[in-house]
Tab-separated table of C-alpha atoms in Angstrom:
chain	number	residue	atom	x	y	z
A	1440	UNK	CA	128.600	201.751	12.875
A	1441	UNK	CA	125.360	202.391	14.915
A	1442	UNK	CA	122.033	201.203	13.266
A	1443	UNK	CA	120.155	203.889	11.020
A	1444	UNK	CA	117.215	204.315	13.899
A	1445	UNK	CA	119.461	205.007	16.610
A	1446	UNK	CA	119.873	208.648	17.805
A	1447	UNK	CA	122.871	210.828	17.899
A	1448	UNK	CA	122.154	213.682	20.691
A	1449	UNK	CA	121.646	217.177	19.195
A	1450	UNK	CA	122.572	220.394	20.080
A	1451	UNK	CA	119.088	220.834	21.825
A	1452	UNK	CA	119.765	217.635	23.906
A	1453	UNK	CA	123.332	218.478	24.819
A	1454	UNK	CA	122.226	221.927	26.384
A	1455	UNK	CA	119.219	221.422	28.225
A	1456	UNK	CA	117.168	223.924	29.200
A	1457	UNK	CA	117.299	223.772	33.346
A	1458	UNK	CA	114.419	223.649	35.720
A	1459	UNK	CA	114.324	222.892	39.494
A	1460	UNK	CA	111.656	221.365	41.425
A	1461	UNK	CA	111.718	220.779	44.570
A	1462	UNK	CA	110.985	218.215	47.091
A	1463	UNK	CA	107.190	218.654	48.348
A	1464	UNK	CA	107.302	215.175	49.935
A	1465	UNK	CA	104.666	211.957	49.741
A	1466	UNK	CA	101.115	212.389	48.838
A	1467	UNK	CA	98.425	210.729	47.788
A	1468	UNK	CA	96.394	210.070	44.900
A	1469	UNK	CA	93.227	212.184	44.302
A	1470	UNK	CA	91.058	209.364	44.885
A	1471	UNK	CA	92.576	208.680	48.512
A	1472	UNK	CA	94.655	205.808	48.005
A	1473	UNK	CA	98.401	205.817	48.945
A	1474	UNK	CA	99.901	205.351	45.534
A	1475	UNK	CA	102.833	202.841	45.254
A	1476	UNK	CA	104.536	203.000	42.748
A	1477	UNK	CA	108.300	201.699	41.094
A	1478	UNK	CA	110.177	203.831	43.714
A	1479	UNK	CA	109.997	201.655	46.569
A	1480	UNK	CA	106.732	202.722	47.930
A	1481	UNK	CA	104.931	205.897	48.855
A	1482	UNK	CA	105.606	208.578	46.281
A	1483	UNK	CA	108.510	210.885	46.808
A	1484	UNK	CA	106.609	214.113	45.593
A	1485	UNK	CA	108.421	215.576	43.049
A	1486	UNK	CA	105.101	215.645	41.037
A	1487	UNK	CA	103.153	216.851	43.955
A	1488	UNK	CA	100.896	220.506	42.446
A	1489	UNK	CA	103.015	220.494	39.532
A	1490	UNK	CA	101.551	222.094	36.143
A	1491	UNK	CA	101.987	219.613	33.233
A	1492	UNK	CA	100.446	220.253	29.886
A	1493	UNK	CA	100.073	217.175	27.376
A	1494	UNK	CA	99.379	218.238	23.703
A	1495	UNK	CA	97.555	215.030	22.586
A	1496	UNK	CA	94.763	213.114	24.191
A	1497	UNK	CA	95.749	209.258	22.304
A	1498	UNK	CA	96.967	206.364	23.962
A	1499	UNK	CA	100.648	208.309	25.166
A	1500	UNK	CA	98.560	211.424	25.789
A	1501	UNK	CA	96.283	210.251	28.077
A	1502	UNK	CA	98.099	206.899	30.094
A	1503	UNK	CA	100.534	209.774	30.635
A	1504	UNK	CA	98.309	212.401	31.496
A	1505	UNK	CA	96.838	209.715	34.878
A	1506	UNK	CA	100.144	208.384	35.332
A	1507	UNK	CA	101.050	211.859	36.335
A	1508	UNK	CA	97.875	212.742	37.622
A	1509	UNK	CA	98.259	210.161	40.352
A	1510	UNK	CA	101.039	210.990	41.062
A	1511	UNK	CA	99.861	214.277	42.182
A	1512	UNK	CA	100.198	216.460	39.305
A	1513	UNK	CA	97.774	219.093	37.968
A	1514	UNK	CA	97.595	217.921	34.034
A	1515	UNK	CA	95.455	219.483	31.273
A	1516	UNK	CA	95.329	217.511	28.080
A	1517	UNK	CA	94.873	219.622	25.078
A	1518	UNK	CA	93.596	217.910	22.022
A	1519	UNK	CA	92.575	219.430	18.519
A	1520	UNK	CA	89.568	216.844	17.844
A	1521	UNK	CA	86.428	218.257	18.641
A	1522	UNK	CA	85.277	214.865	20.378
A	1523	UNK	CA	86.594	211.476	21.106
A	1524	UNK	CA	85.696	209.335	17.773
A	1525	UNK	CA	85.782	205.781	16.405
A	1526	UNK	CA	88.900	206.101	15.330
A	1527	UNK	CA	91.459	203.296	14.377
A	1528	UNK	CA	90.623	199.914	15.236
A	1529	UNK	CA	92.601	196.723	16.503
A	1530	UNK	CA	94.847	197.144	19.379
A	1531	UNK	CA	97.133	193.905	20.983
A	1532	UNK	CA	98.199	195.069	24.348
A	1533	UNK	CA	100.895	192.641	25.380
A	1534	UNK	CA	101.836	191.912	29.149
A	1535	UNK	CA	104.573	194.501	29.307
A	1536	UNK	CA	102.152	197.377	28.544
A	1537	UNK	CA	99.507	195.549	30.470
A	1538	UNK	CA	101.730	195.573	34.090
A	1539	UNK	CA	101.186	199.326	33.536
A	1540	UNK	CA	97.939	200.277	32.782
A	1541	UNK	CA	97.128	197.570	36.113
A	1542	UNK	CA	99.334	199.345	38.004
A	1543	UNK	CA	96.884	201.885	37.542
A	1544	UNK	CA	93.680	200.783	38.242
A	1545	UNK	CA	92.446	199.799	34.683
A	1546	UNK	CA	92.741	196.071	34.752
A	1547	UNK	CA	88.771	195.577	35.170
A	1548	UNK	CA	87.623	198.127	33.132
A	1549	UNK	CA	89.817	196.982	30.190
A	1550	UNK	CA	88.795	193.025	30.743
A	1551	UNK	CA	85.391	194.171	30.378
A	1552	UNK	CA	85.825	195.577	27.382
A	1553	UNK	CA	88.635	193.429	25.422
A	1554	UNK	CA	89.382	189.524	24.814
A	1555	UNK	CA	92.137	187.664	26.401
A	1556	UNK	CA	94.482	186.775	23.571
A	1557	UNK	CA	95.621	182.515	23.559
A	1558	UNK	CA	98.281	183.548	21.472
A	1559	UNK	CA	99.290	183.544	17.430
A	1560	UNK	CA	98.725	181.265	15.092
A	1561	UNK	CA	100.493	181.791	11.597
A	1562	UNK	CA	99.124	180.140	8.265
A	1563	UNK	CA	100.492	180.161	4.886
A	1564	UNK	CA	98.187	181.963	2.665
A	1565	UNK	CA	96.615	178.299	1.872
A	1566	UNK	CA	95.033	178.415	4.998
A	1567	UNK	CA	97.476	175.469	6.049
A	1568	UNK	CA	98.744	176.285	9.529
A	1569	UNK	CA	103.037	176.874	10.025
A	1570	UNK	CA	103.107	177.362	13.486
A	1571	UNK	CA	101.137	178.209	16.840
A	1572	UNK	CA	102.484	180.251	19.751
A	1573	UNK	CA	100.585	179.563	22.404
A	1574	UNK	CA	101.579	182.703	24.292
A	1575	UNK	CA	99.276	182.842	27.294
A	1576	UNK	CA	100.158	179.709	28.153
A	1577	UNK	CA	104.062	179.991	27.775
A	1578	UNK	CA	104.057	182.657	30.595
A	1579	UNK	CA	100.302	182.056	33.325
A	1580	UNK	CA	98.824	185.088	34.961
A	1581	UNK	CA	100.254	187.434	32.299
A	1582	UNK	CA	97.719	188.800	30.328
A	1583	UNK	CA	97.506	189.329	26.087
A	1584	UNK	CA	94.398	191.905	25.355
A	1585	UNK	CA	93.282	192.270	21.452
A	1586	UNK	CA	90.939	195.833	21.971
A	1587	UNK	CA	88.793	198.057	19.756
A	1588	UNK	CA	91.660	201.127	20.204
A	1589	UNK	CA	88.211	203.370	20.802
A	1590	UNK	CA	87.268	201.207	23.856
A	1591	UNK	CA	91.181	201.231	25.324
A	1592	UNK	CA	90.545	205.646	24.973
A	1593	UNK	CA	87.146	205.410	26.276
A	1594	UNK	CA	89.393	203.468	29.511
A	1595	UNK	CA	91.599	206.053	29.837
A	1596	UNK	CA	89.833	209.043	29.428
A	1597	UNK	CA	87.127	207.822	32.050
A	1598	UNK	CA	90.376	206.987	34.627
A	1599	UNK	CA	92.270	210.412	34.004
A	1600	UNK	CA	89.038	212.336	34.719
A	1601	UNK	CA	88.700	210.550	37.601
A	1602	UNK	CA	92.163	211.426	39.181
A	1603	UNK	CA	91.559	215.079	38.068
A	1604	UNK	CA	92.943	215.863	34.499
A	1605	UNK	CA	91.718	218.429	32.595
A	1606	UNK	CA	90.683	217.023	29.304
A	1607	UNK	CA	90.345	220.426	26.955
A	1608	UNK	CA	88.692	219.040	23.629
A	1609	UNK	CA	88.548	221.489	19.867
A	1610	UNK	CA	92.280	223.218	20.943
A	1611	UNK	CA	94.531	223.072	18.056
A	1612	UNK	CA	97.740	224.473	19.516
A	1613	UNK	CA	98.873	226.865	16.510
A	1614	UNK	CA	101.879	227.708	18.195
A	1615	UNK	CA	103.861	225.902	21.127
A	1616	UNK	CA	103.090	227.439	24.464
A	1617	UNK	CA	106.332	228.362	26.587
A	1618	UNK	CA	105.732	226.577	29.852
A	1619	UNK	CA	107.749	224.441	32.869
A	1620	UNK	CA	106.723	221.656	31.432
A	1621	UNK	CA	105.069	220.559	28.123
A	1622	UNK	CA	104.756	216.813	26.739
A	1623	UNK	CA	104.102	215.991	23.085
A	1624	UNK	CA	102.215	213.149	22.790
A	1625	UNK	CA	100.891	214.324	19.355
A	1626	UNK	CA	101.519	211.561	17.432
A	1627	UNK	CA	102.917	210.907	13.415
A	1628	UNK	CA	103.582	214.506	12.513
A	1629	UNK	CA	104.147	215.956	16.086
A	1630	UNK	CA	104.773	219.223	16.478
A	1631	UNK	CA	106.960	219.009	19.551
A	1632	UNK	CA	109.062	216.532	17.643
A	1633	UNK	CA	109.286	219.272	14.741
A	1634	UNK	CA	110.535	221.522	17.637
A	1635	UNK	CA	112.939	219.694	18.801
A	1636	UNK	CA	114.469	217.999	16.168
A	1637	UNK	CA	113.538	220.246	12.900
A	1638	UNK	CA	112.220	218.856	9.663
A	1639	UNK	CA	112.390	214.753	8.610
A	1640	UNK	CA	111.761	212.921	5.576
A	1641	UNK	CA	110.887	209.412	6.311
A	1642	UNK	CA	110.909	207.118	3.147
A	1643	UNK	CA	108.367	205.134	2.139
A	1644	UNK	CA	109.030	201.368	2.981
A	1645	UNK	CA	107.302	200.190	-0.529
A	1646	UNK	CA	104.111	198.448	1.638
A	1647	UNK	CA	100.800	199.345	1.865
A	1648	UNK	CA	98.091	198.253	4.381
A	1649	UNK	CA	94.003	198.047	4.491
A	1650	UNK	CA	92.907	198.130	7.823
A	1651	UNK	CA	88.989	197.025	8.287
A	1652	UNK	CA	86.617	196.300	11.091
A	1653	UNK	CA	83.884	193.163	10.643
A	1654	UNK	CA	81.113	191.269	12.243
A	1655	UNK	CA	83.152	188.690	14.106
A	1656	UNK	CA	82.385	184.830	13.746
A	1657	UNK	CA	79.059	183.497	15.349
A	1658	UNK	CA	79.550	181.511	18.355
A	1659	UNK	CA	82.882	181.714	20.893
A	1660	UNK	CA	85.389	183.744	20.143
A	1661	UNK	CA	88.519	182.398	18.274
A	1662	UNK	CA	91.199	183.995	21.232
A	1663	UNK	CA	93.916	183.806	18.895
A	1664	UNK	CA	95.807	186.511	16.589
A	1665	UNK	CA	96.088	184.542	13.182
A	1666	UNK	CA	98.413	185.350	10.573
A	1667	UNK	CA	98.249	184.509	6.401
A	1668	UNK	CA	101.657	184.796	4.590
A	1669	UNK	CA	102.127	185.166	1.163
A	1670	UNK	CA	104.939	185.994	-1.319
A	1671	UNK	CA	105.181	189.851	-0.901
A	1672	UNK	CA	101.887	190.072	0.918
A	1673	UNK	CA	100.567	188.695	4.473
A	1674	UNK	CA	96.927	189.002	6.090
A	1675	UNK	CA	96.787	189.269	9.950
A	1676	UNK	CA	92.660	189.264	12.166
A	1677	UNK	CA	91.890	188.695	15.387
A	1678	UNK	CA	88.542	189.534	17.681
A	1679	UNK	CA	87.748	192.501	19.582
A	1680	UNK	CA	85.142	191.681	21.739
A	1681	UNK	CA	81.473	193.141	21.699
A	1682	UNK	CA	81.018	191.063	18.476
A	1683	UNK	CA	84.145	192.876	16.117
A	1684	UNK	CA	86.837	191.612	14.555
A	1685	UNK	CA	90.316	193.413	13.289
A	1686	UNK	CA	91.580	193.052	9.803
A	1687	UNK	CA	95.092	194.703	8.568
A	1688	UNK	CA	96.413	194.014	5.217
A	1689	UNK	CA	99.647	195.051	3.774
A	1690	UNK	CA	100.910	194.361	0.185
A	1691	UNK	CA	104.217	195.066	-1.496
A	1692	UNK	CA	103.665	197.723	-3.954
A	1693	UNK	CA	105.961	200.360	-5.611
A	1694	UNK	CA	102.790	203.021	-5.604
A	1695	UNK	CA	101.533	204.611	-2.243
A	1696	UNK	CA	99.060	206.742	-0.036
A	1697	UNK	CA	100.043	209.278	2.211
A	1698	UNK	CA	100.437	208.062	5.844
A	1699	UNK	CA	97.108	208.032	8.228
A	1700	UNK	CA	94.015	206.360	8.598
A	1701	UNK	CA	91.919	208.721	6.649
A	1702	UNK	CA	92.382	207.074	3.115
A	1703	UNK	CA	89.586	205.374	1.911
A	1704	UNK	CA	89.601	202.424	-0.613
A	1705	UNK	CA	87.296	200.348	-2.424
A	1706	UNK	CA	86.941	196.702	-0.681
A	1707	UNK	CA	87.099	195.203	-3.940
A	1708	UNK	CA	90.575	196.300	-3.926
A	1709	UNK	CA	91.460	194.390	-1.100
A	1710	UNK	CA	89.630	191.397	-1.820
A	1711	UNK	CA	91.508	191.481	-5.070
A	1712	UNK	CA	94.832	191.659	-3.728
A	1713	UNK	CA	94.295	188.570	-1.428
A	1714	UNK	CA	92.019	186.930	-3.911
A	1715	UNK	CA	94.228	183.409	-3.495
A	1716	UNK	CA	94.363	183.086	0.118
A	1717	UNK	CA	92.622	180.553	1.615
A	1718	UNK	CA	91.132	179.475	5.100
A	1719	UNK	CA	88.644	181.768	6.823
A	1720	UNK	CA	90.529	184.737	4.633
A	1721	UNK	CA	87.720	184.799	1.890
A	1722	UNK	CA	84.929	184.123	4.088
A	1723	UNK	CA	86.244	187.685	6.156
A	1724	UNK	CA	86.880	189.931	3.174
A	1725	UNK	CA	83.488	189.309	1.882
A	1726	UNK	CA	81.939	191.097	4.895
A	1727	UNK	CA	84.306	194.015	4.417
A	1728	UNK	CA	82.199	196.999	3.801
A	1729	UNK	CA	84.544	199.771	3.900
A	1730	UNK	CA	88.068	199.952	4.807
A	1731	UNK	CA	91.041	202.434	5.394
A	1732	UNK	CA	94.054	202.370	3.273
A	1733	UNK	CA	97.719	204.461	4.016
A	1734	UNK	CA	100.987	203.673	3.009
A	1735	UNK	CA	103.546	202.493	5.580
A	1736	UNK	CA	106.509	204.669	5.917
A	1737	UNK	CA	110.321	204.204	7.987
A	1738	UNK	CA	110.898	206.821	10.529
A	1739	UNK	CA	114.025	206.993	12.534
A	1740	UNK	CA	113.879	207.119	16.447
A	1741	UNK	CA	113.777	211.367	17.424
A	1742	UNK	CA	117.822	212.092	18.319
A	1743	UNK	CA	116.469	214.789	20.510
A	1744	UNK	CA	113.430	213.838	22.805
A	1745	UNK	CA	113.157	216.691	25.234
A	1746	UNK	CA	115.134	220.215	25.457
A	1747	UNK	CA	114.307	220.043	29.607
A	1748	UNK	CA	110.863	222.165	28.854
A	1749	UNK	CA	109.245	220.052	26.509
A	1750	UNK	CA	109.789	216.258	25.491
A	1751	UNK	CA	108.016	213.810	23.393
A	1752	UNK	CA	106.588	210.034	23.839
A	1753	UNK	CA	104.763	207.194	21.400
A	1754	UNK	CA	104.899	207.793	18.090
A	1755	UNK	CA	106.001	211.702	18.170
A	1756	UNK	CA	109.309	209.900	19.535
A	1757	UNK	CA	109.405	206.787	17.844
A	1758	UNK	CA	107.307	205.435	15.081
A	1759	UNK	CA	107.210	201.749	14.251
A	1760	UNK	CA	105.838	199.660	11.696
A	1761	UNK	CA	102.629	197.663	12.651
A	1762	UNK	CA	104.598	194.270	12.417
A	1763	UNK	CA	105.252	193.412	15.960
A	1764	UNK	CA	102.111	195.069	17.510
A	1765	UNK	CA	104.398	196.831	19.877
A	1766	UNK	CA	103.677	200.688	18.785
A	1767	UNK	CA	100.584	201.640	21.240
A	1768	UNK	CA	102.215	199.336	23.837
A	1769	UNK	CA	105.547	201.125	23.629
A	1770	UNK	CA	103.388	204.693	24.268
A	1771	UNK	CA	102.333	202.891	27.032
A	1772	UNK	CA	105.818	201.810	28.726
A	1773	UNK	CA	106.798	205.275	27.915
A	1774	UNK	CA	104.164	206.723	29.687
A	1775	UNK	CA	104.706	205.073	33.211
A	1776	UNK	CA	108.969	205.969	32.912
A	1777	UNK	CA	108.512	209.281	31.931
A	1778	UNK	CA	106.154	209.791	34.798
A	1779	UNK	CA	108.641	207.500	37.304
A	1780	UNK	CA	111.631	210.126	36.174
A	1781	UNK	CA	109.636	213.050	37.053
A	1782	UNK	CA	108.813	211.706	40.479
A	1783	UNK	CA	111.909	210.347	41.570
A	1784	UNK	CA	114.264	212.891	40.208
A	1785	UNK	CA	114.069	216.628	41.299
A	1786	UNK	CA	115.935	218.279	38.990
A	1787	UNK	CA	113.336	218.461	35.779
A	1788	UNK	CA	116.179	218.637	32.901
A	1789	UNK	CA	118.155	215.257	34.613
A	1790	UNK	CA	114.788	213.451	34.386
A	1791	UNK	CA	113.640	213.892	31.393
A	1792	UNK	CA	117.403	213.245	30.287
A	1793	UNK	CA	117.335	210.155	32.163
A	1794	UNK	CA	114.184	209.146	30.674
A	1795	UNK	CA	115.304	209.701	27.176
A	1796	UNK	CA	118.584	207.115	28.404
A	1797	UNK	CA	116.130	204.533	29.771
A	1798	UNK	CA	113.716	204.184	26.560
A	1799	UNK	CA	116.233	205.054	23.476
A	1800	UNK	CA	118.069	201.227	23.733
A	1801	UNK	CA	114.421	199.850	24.021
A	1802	UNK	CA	112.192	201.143	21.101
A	1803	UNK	CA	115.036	200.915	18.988
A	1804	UNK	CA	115.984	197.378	19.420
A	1805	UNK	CA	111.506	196.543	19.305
A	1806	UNK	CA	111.279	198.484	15.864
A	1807	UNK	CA	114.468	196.646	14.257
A	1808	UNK	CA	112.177	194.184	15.696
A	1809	UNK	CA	109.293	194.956	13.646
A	1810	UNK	CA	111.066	195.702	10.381
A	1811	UNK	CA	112.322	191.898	10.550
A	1812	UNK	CA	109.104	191.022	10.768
A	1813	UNK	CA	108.189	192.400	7.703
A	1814	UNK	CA	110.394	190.814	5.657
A	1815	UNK	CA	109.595	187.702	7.150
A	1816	UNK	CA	106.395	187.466	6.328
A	1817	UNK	CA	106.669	188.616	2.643
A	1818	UNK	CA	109.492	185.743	1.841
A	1819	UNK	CA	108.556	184.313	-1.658
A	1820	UNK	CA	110.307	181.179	-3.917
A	1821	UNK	CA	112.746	178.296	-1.835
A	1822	UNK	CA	113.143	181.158	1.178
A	1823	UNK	CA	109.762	180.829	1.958
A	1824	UNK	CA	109.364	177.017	1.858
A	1825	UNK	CA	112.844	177.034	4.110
A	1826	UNK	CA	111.005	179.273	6.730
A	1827	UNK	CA	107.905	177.986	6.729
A	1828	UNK	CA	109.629	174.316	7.109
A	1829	UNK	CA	111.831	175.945	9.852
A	1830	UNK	CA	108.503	177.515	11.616
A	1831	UNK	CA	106.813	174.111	11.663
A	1832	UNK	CA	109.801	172.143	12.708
A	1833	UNK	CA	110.052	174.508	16.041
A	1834	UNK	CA	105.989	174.567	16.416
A	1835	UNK	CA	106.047	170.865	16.913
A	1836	UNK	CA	109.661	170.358	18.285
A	1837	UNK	CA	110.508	172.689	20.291
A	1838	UNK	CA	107.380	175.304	20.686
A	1839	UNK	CA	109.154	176.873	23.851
A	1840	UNK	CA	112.022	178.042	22.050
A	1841	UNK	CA	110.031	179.762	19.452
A	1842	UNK	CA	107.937	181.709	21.866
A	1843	UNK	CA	111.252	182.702	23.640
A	1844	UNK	CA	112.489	184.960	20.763
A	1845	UNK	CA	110.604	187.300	22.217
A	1846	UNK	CA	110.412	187.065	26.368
A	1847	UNK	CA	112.562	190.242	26.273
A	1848	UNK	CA	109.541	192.072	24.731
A	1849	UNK	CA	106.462	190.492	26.431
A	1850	UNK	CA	108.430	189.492	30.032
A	1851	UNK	CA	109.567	193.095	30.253
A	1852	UNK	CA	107.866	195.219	33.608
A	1853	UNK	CA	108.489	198.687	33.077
A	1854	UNK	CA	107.421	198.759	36.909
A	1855	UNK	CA	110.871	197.295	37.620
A	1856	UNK	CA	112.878	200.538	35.753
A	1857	UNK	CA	114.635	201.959	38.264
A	1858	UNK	CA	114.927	206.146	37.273
C-alpha cells in the first residue's frame, strides 16, 4: 500500500489541458551573460518572450520568478502584501538548495548576509551534549547557510528585478486569471492548489511551536544549529548573522492554534514550558520579548500539481513539518526543475507533467523524513535513554555514518536533473 503523502493522479492531471510552444532558439540572459544551465549548455529557448505569471512573491515565488526570468521569460509576480515585511525568521539553506540559488548569481549576496553553518549539535534537555554532526566538514566546499528568511527575500527580490521581473505588490488575486501559463507559489492555503485539487482537511499533528528572534551571544558566532530534546518536547537555535539568533519551540499538546505565524503568545508561556532545560536554553528564553505561536498541522503531498495552465510549487504543493529544515529548501529545488522542464521541453502540458514526475518521489520521501524526526526527538522513558545512548555511541564511533543518513538530502544537485 503506498504511504498516506503520496499522490494518486486526478482527473485534472490525467487530462491536461494542452499548450504548444515553440522552439525560439538560445538566448541570453537580460544582463548579457550566456546562461548555462542543466541542459548541456546554452539555453534551448523554449522560455525565450514567454508570459509567465507567479501568484506569490515568497521564497518559491520569487527563486522561480529569476529562474525563469533568466531564462528569458517575461514574469510578473503578483503578491497580495502591500510591501515586503519582517516576516518569519530562521532559515537553514542546505547545499542542495544552495547549488541553485549559486547557479544563479546569489552566492555573494547571500554570504554577506547569512552565517556558514559547522553543522548540528544535539543536547539532551540537560544541556549534556548526545551527538555532533559536523556537517561542513563531512562534505568541503559545500556550503550550510542559517539566514534571517527576510534577508534570503530581500536576495531574491533585488536579483529578479535585476533580470527583469515584474514585481506587482497590494494584488490580491480574487479570482484565478485564465492565462498560458500561471504558477502558484502561494503558499499554506494556496489557491491554485484549491483549484486543482478541491478542498483538504489536514489534521492537526498534536504539536505546537514558538518561534522567536533574540540578541545573539556577544563575541563569535556559535556556527552550529543546536538541538535540546526532551520527553514530548525539544528546543532547536542557531545564529543569523547581523547580531540575531533563531529560536523554534514545539511541545506536545492535545490543544492548538490555527496554522501561521500571526499568533501571538505570552513569553512566559514558553519559558514555562521549557522551564527544566538546561545549557544556554534559560539564558536564551530570558531575552525573549515576544514570540509567534501556531499549531503544526500534516498535509498530504497535492495529487494534482498542474492541469497544463497552471501548476503549483513549495508549500502550495507540498507542506512539511519544520523537523528536517528542508521546507524553504525544497521551494527552492522546485524552483530551478520547474524552470529546467519549461526550457527543455516544448510542449507546455509534457513539462509541467514531467516536472510533477521528477519532484513527487523527492518531497515525499524528505517529509516522511521530517515526520521521523519528530518523533525522535520527543522519545520519553527507556526509548529515550536507548537513543540517546545509540546517538552518542555513533558521535564518537563512527561520526561518518551518522552524518550519512542523510547525503541523499544534502549531496543532492538539482543542477544534475535531467528534464
Amino acid at each position: 500500500m503506498a504511504p498516506a503523502d503520496t499522490p494518486r493522479p486526478d482527473a485534472a492531471c490525467r487530462r491536461p489541458f494542452r499548450l504548444s510552444i515553440p522552439n525560439s532558439g538560445p538566448a541570453a540572459d537580460r544582463r548579457g551573460r550566456v546562461a548555462c544551465f542543466s541542459t548541456g549548455g546554452a539555453m534551448t529557448g523554449h522560455l525565450q518572450s514567454r508570459d509567465i505569471t507567479i501568484i506569490g512573491a515568497g521564497v518559491a515565488g520569487l527563486t522561480v520568478a529569476l529562474a525563469l526570468a533568466q531564462r528569458g521569460a517575461q514574469v510578473t509576480v503578483l503578491e497580495r502584501a502591500g510591501a515586503f515585511r519582517e516576516v518569519g525568521a530562521g532559515l537553514q539553506i542546505s547545499p542542495n538548495a544552495g547549488r541553485v540559488l549559486e547557479a544563479l548569481g546569489l552566492g555573494p549576496a547571500l554570504d554577506a548576509v547569512s552565517v556558514r553553518s559547522d553543522g548540528v549539535v544535539l543536547h539532551d534537555r540537560g544541556g549534556r551534549q548526545v551527538a555532533r554532526m559536523p556537517l561542513a566538514a563531512h562534505r568541503p566546499g559545500a556550503a550550510f547557510r542559517m539566514i534571517h528568511r527576510a534577508r534570503l527575500i530581500e536576495v531574491l527580490e533585488r536579483a529578479a528585478r535585476a533580470a527583469g521581473v515584474t514585481v506587482a505588490l497590494d494584488r490580491e488575486v480574487a479570482e484565478l486569471p485564465d492565462l498560458p501559463l500561471l504558477i502558484g507559489a502561494d503558499g499554506l492555503h494556496s489557491r491554485v492548489r484549491r483549484a486543482l485539487n478541491g478542498p483538504e482537511t489536514p489534521f492537526f499533528t498534536g504539536q505546537t511551536a514558538w518561534r522567536a528572534l533574540i540578541p545573539d551571544d556577544p563575541g563569535t558566532p556559535d556556527a552550529y544549529a543546536r538541538l535540546f530534546m526532551g520527553p514530548g518536547r525539544h528546543l532547536v537555535s542557531y545564529p543569523l548573522g547581523q547580531g540575531l539568533r533563531n529560536i523554534v519551540a514545539v511541545v506536545e499538546r492535545p490543544d492548538w492554534t490555527a496554522e501561521g505565524w500571526s499568533h501571538q503568545d505570552d513569553p512566559a508561556n514558553l519559558r514555562a514550558a521549557f522551564a527544566g532545560f538546561g545549557g544556554k536554553v534559560p539564558g536564551w528564553l530570558a531575552r525573549v520579548e515576544q514570540t509567534g505561536i501556531w499549531g503544526l498541522f500534516r498535509h498530504r503531498v497535492a495529487p494534482c500539481w498542474q492541469d497544463g495552465q497552471r501548476v503549483i510549487l513549495g508549500d502550495a504543493a507540498h507542506p512539511t513539518l519544520p523537523f528536517m529544515a528542508q521546507g524553504a529548501v525544497m521551494a527552492i529545488e522546485d524552483a530551478w526543475t520547474l524552470a529546467a522542464c519549461l526550457d527543455v521541453i516544448p510542449d507546455q502540458a509534457a513539462a509541467l507533467s514531467r516536472y510533477q514526475t521528477l519532484r513527487v518521489p523527492r518531497v515525499t520521501r524528505v517529509i516522511e523524513a521530517a515526520n521521523s524526526n519528530a518523533r525522535n526527538y520527543h522519545l520519553t522513558g527507556p526509548a529515550r535513554l536507548l537513543g540517546h545512548a545509540g546517538l552518542r555511541g555513533l558521535s564518537r564511533l563512527a561520526p561518518g555514518l551518522l552524518m550519512g543518513r542523510f547525503d541523499w538530502i544534502y549531496d543532492h544537485d538539482p543542477l544534475a536533473v535531467r528534464p
